[in-house]
MMTF fields as JSON, N, C-alpha, C and O atoms, coordinates in Angstrom:
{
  "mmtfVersion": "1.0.0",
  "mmtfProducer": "UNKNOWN",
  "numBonds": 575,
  "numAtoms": 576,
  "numGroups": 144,
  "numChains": 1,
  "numModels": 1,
  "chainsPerModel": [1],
  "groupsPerChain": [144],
  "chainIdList": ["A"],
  "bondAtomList": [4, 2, 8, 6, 12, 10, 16, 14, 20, 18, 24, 22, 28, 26, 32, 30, 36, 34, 40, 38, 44, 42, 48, 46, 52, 50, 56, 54, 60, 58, 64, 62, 68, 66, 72, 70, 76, 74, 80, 78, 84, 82, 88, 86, 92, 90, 96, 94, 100, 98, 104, 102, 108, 106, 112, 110, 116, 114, 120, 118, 124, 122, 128, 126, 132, 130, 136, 134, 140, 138, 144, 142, 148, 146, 152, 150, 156, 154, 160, 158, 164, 162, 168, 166, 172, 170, 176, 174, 180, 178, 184, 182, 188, 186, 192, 190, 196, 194, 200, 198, 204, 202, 208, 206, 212, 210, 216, 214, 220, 218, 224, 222, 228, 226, 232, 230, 236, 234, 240, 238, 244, 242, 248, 246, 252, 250, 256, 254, 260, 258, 264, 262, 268, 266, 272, 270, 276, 274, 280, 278, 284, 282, 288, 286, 292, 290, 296, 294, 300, 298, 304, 302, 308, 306, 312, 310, 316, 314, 320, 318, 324, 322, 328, 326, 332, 330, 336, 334, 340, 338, 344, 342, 348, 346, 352, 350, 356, 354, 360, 358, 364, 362, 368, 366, 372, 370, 376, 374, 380, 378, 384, 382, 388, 386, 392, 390, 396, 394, 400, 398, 404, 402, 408, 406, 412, 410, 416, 414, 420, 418, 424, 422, 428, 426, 432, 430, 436, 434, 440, 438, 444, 442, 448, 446, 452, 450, 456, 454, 460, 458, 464, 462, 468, 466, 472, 470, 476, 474, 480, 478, 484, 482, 488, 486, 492, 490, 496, 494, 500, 498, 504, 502, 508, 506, 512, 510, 516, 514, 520, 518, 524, 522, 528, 526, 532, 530, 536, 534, 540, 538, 544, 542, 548, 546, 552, 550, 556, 554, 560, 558, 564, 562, 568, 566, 572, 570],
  "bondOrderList": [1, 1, 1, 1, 1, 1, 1, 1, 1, 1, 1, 1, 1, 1, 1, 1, 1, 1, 1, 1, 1, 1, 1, 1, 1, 1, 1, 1, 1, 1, 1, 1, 1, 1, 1, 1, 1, 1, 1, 1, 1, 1, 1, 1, 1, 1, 1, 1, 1, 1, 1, 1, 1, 1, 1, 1, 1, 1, 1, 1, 1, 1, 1, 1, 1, 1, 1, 1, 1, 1, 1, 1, 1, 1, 1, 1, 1, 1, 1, 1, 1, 1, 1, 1, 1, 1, 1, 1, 1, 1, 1, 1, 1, 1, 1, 1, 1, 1, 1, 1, 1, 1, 1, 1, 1, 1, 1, 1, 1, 1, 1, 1, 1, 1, 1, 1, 1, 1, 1, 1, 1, 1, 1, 1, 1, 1, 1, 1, 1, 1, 1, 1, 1, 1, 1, 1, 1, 1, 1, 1, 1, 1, 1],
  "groupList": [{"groupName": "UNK", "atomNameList": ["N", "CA", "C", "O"], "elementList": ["N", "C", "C", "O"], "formalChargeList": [0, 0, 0, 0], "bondAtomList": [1, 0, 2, 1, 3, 2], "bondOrderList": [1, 1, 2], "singleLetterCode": "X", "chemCompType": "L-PEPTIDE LINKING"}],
  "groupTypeList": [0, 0, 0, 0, 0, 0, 0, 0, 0, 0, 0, 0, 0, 0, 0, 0, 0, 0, 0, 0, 0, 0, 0, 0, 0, 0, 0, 0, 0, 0, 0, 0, 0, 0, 0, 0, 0, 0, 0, 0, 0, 0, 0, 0, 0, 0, 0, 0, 0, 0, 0, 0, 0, 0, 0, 0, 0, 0, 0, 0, 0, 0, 0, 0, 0, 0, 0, 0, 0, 0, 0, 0, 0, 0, 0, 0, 0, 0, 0, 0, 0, 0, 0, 0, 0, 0, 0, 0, 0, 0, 0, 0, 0, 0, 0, 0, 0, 0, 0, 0, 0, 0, 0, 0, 0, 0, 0, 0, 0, 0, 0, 0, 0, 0, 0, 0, 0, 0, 0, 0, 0, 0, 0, 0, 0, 0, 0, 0, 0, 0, 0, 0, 0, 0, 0, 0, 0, 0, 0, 0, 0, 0, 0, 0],
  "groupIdList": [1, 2, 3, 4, 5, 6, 7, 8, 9, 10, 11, 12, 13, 14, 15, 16, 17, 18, 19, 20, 21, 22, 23, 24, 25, 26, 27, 28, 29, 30, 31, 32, 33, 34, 35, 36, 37, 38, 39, 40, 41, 42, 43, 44, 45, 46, 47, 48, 49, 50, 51, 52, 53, 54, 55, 56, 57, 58, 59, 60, 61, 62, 63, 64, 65, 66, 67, 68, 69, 70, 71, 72, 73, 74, 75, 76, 77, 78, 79, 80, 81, 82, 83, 84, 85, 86, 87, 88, 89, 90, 91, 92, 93, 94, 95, 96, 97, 98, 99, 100, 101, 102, 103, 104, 105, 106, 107, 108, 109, 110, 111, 112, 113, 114, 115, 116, 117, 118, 119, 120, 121, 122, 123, 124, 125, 126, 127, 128, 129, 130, 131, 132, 133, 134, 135, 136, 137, 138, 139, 140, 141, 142, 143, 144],
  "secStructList": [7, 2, 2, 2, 2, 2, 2, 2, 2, 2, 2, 6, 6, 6, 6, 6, 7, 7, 7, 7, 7, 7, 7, 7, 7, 7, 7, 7, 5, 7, 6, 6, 7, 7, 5, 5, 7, 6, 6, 1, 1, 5, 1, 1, 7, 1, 1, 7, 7, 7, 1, 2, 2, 2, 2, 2, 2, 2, 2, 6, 6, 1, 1, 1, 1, 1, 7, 7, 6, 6, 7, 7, 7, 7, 7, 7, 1, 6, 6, 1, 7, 3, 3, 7, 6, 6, 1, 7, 6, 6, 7, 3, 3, 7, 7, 7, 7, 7, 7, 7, 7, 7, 7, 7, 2, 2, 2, 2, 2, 2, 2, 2, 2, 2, 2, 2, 2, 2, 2, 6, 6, 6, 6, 7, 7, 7, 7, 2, 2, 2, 2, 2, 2, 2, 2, 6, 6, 7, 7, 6, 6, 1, 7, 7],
  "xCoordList": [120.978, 119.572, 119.149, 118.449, 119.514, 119.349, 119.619, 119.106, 120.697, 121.086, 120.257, 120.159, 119.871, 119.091, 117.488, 116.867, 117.241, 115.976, 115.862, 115.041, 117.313, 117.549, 117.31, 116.473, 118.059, 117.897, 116.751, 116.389, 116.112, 115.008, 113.925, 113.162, 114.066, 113.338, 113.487, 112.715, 114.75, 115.845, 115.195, 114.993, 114.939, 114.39, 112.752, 112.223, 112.11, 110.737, 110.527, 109.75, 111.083, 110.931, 111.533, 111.524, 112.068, 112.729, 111.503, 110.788, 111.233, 110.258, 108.76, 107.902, 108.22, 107.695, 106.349, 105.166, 107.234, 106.634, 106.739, 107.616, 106.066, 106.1, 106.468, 106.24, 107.032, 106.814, 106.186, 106.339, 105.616, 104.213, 104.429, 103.933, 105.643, 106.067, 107.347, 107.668, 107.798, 108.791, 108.944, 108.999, 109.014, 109.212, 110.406, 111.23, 110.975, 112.171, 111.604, 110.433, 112.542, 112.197, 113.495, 114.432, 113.66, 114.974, 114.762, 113.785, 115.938, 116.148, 116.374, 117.518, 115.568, 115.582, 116.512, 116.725, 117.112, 117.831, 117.411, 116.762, 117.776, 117.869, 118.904, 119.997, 118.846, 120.397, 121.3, 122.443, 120.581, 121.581, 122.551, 123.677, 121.801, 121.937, 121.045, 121.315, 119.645, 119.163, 118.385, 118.132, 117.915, 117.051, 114.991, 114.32, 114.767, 114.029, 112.33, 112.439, 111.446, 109.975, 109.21, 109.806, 108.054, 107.719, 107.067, 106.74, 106.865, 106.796, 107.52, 107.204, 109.07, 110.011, 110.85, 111.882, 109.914, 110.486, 111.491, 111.394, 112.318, 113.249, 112.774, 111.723, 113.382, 112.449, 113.339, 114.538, 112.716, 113.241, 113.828, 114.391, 113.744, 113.672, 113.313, 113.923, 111.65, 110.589, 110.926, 110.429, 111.807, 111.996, 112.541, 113.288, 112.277, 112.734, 114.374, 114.916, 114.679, 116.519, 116.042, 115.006, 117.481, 117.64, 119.004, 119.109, 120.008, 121.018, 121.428, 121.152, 122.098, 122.675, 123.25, 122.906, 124.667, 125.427, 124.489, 125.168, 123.372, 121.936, 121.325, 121.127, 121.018, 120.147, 120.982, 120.536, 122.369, 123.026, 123.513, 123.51, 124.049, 123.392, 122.086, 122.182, 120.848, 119.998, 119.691, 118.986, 120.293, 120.092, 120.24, 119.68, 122.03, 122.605, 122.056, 122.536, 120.752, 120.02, 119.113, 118.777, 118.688, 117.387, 117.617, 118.678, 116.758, 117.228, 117.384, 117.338, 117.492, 117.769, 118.277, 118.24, 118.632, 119.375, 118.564, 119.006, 117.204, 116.207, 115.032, 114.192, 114.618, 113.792, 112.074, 111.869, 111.018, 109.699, 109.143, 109.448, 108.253, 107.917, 106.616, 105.663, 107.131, 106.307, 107.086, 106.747, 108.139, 108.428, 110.025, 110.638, 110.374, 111.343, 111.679, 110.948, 112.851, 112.315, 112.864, 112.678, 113.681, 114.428, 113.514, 112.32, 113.775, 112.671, 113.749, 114.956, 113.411, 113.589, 113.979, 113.359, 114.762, 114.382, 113.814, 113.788, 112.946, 111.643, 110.548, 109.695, 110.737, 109.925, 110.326, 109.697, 111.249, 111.073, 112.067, 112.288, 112.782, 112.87, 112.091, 111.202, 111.947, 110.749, 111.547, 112.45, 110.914, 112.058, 111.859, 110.707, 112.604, 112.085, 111.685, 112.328, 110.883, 110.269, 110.903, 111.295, 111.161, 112.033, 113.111, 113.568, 113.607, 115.026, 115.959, 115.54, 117.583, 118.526, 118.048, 117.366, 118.432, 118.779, 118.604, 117.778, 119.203, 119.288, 118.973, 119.511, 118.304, 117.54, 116.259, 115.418, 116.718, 115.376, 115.454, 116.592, 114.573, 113.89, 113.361, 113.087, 113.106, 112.066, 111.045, 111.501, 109.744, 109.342, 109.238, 109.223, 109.18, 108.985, 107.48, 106.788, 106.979, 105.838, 106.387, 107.446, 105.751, 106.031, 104.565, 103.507, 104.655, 103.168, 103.394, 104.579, 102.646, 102.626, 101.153, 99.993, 101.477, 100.796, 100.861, 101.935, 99.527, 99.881, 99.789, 98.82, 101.012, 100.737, 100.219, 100.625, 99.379, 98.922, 99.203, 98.427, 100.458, 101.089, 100.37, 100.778, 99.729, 98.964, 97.528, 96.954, 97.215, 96.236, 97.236, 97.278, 98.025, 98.803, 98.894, 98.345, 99.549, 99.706, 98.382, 98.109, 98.025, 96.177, 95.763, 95.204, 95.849, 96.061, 96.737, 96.216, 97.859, 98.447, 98.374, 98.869, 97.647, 97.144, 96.364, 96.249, 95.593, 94.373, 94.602, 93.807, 95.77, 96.412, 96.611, 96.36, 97.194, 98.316, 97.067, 97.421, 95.5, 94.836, 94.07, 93.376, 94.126, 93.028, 94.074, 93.646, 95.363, 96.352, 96.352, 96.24, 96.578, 96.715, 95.32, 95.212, 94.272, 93.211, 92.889, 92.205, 93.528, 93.413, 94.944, 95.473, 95.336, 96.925, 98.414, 99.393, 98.425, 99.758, 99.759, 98.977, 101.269, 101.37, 102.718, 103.854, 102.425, 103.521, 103.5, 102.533, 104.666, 104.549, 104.216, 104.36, 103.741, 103.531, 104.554, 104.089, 105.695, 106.408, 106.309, 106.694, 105.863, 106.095, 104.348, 104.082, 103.64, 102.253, 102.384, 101.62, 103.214, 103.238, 104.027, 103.789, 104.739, 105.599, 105.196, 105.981, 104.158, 103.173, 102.523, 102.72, 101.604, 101.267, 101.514, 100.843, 103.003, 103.505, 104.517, 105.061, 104.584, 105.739, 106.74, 107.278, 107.206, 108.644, 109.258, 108.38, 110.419, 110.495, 111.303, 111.687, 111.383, 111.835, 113.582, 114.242, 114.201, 115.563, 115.653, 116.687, 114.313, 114.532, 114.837, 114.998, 114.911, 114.812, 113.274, 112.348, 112.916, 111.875, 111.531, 110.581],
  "yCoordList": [101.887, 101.526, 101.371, 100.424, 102.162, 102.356, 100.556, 99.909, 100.186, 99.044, 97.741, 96.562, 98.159, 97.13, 96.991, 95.973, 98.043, 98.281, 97.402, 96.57, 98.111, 97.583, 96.367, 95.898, 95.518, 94.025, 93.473, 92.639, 93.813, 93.363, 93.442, 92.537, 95.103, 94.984, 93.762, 93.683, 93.058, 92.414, 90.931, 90.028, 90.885, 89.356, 89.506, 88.638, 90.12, 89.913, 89.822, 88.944, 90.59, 90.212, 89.217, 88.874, 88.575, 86.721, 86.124, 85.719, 86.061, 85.416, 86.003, 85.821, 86.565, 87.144, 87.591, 87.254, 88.662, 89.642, 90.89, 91.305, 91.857, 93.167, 94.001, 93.736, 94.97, 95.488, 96.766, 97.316, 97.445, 97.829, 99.268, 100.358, 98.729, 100.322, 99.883, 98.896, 101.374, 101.28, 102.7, 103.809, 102.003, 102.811, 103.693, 103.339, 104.535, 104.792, 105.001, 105.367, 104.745, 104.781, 105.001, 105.067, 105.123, 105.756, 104.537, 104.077, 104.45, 103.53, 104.338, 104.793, 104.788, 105.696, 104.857, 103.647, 105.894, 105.235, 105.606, 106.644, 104.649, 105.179, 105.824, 105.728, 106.452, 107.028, 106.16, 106.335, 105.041, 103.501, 103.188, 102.743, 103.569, 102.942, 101.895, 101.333, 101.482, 100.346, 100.604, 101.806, 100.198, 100.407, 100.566, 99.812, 101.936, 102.329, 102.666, 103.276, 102.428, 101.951, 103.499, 104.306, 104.084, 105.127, 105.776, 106.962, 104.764, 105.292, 105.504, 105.872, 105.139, 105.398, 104.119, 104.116, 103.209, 101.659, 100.984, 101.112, 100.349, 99.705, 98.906, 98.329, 98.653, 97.503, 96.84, 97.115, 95.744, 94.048, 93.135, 92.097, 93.414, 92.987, 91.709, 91.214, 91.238, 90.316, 89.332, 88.208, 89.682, 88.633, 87.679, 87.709, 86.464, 84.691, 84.924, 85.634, 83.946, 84.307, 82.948, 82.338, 82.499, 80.9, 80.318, 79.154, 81.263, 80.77, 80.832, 81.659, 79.703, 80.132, 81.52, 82.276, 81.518, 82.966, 83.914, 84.907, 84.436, 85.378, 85.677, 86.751, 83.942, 84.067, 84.402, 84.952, 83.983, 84.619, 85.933, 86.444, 86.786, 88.148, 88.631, 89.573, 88.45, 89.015, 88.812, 89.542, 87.895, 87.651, 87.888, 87.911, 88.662, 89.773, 91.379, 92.406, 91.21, 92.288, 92.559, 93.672, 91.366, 91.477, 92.623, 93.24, 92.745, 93.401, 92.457, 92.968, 91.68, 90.574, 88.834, 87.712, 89.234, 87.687, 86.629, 85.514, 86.969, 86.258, 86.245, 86.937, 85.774, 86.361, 86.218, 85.122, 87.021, 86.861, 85.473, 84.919, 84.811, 83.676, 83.851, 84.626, 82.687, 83.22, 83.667, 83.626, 84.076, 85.12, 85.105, 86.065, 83.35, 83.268, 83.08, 82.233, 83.63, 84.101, 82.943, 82.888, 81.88, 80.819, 80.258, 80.31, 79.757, 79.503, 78.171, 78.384, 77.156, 76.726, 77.195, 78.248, 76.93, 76.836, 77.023, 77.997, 75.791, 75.408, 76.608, 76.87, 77.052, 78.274, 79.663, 80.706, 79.57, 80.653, 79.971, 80.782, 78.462, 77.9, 77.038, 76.721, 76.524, 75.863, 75.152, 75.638, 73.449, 72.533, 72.693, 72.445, 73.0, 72.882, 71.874, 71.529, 71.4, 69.932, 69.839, 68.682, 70.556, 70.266, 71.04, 71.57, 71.227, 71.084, 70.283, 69.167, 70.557, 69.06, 68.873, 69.739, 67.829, 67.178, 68.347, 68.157, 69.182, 70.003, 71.794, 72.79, 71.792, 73.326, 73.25, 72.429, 74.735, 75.212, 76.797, 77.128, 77.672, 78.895, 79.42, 78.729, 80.32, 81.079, 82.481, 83.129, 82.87, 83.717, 85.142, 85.277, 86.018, 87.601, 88.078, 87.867, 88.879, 89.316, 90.625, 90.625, 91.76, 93.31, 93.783, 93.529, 94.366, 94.881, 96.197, 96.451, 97.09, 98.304, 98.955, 98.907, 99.396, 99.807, 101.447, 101.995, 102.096, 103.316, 103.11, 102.686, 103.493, 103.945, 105.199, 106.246, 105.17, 106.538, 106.723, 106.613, 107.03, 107.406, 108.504, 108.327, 109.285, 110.196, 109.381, 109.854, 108.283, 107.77, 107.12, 107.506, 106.109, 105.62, 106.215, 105.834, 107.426, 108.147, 108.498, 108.722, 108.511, 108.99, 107.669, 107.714, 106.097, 105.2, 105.118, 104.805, 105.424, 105.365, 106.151, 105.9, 107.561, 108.018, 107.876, 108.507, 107.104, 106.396, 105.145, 104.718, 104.628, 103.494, 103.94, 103.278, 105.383, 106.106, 106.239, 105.931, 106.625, 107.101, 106.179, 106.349, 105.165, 104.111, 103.268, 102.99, 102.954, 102.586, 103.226, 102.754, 104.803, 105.539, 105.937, 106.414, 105.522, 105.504, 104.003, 104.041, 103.01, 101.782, 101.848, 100.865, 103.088, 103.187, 103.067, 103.662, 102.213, 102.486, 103.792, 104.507, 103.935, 105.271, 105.306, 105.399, 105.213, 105.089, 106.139, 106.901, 106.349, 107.836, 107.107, 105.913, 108.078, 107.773, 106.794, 106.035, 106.801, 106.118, 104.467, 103.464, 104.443, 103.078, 102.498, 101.425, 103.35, 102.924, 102.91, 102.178, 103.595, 102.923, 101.735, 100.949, 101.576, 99.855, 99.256, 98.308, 98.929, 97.886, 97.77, 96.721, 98.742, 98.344, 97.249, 96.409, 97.92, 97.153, 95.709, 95.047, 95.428, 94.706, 94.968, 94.35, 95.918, 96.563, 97.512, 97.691, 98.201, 99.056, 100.243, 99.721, 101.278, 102.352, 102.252, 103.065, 101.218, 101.121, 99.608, 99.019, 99.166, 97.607, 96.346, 95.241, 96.667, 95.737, 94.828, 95.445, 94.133, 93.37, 93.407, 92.766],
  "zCoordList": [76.199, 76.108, 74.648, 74.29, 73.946, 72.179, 71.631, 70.718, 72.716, 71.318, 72.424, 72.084, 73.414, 74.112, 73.264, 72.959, 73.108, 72.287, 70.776, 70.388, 70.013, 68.713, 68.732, 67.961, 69.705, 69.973, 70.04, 69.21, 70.911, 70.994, 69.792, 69.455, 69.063, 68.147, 66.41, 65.455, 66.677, 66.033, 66.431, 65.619, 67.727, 67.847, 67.882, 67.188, 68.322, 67.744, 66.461, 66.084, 65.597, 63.746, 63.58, 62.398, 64.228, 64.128, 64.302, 63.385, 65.61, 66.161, 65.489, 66.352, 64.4, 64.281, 65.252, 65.203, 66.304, 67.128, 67.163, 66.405, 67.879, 67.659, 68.899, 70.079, 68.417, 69.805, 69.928, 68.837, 70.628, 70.529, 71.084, 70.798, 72.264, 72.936, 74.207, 74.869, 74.011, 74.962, 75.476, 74.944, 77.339, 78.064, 78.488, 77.646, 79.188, 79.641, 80.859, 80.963, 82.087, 83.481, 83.962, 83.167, 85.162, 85.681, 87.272, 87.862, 87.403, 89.093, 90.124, 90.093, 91.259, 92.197, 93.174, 93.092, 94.278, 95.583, 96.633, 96.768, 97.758, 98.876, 99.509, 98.951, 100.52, 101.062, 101.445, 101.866, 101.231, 101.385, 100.479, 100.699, 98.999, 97.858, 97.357, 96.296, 98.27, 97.683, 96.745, 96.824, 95.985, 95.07, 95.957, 96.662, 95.355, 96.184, 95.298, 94.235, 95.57, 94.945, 94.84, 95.554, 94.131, 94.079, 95.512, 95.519, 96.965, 98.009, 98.988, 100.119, 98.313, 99.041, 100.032, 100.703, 99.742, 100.746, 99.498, 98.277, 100.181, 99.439, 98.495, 98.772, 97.168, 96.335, 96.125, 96.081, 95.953, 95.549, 96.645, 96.297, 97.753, 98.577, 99.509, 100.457, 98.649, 98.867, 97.866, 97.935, 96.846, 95.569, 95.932, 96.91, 95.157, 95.745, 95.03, 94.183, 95.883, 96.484, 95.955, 96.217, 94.81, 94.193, 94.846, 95.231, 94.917, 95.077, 96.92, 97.789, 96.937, 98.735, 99.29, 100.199, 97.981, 98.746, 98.163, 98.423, 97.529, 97.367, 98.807, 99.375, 99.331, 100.711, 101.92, 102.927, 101.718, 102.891, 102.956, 104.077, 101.748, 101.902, 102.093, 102.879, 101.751, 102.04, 103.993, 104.69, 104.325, 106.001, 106.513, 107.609, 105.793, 106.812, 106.578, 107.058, 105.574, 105.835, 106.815, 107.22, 107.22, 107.687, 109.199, 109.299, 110.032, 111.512, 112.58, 113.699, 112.552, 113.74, 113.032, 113.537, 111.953, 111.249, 110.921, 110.642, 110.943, 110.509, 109.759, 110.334, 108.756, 108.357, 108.923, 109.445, 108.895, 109.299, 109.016, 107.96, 110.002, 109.645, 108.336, 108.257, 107.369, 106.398, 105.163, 103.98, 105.692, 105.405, 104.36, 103.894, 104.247, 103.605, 102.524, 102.012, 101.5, 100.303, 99.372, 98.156, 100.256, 99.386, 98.246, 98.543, 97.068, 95.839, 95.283, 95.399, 94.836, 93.966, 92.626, 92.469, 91.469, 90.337, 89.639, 88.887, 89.707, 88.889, 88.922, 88.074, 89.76, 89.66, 88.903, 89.084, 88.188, 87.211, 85.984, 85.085, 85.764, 84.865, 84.203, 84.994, 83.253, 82.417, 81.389, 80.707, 81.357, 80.644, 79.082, 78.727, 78.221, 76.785, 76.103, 75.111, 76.38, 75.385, 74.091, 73.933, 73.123, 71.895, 72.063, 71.05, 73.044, 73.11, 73.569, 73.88, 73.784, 73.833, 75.522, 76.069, 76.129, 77.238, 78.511, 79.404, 78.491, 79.666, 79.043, 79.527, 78.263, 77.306, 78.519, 78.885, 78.898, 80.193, 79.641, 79.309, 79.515, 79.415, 80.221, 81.202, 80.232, 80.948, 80.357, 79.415, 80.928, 80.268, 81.136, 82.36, 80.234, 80.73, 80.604, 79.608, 81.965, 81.637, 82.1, 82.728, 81.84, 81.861, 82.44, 81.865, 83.426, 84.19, 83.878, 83.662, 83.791, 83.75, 84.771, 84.362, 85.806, 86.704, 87.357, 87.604, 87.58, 88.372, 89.791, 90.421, 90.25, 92.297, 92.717, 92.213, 93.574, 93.734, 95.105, 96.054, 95.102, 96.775, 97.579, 98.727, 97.584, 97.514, 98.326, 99.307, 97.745, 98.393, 99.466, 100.635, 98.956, 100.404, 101.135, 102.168, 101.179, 102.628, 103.128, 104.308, 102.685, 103.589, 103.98, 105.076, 103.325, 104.096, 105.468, 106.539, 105.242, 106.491, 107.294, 108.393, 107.027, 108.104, 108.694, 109.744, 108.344, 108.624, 109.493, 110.331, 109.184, 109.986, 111.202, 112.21, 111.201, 112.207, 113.087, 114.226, 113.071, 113.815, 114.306, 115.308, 113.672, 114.256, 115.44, 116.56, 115.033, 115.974, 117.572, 118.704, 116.876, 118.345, 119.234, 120.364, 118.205, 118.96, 120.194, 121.217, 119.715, 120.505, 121.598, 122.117, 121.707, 122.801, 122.148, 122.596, 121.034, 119.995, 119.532, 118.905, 120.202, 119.322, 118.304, 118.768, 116.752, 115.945, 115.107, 115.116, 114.18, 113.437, 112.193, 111.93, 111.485, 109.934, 109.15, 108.3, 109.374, 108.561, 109.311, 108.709, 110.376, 111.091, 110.497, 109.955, 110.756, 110.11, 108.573, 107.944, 107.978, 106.166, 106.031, 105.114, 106.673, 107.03, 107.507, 107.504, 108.201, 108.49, 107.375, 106.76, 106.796, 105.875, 104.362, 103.763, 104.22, 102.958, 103.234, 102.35, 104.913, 105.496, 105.084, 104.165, 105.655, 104.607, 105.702, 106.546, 106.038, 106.757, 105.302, 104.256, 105.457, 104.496, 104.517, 103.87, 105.293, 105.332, 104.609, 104.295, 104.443, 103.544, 104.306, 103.788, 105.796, 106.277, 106.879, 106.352, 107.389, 107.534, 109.21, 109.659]
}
């Protein structure tokens, strides 16, 4: 991480930019191994799939070999490459944005308990974890 940092701090004084701050964060799992979000549902999951053999693994994730209508993550390109106007013939880029956000899981789950009761008040009866996966369209095993 040290020399990922260095680097970076190496090309912003090129580019004359700054960098302002840096985080350290850690990658949580699931008992799967998938990469897993601060409420516990699988993450990255929903991200646009560019390549074929990308979309045909993710298909054989799904729970029934298909994905939700709506719901498919195939993307183009062009959508996260960008042509370089002064560059040669085939020079494409792309840019980085960095969000920095708080989750307050703490409120989610009281969401979803709130889900859980208004559900079983109309005759569904689901447990908490099936009412926090509706919520986020996600199931906690990462499938859809």
């Amino acid at each position: 991480l040290e020399v990922v940092v260095k680097t970076i701090r190496i090309m912003a004084y090129l580019h004359r930019a700054e960098v302002l701050g840096v985080y350290d964060g850690h990658r949580m799992k699931t008992t799967d191994g998938l990469d897993m979000e601060h409420f516990g549902f699988a993450d990255g999951i929903s991200n646009p799939i560019f390549l074929d053999k990308d979309y045909d693994e993710a298909l054989d994730k799904t729970t029934n070999g298909e994905f939700l209508p709506g719901a498919d993550p195939l993307a183009e390109l062009e959508l996260v490459l960008e042509k370089d106007e002064f560059g040669p013939a085939l020079a494409y880029g792309s840019y980085l944005v960095y969000r920095r956000l708080e989750e307050n899981v703490d409120l989610f789950h009281e969401y979803g308990r709130n889900i859980q009761t208004a559900l079983q008040e109309q005759g569904v009866v689901v447990t908490l974890d099936e009412a926090e996966s509706r919520m986020v369209y996600n199931q906690y095993t990462g499938s859809r």
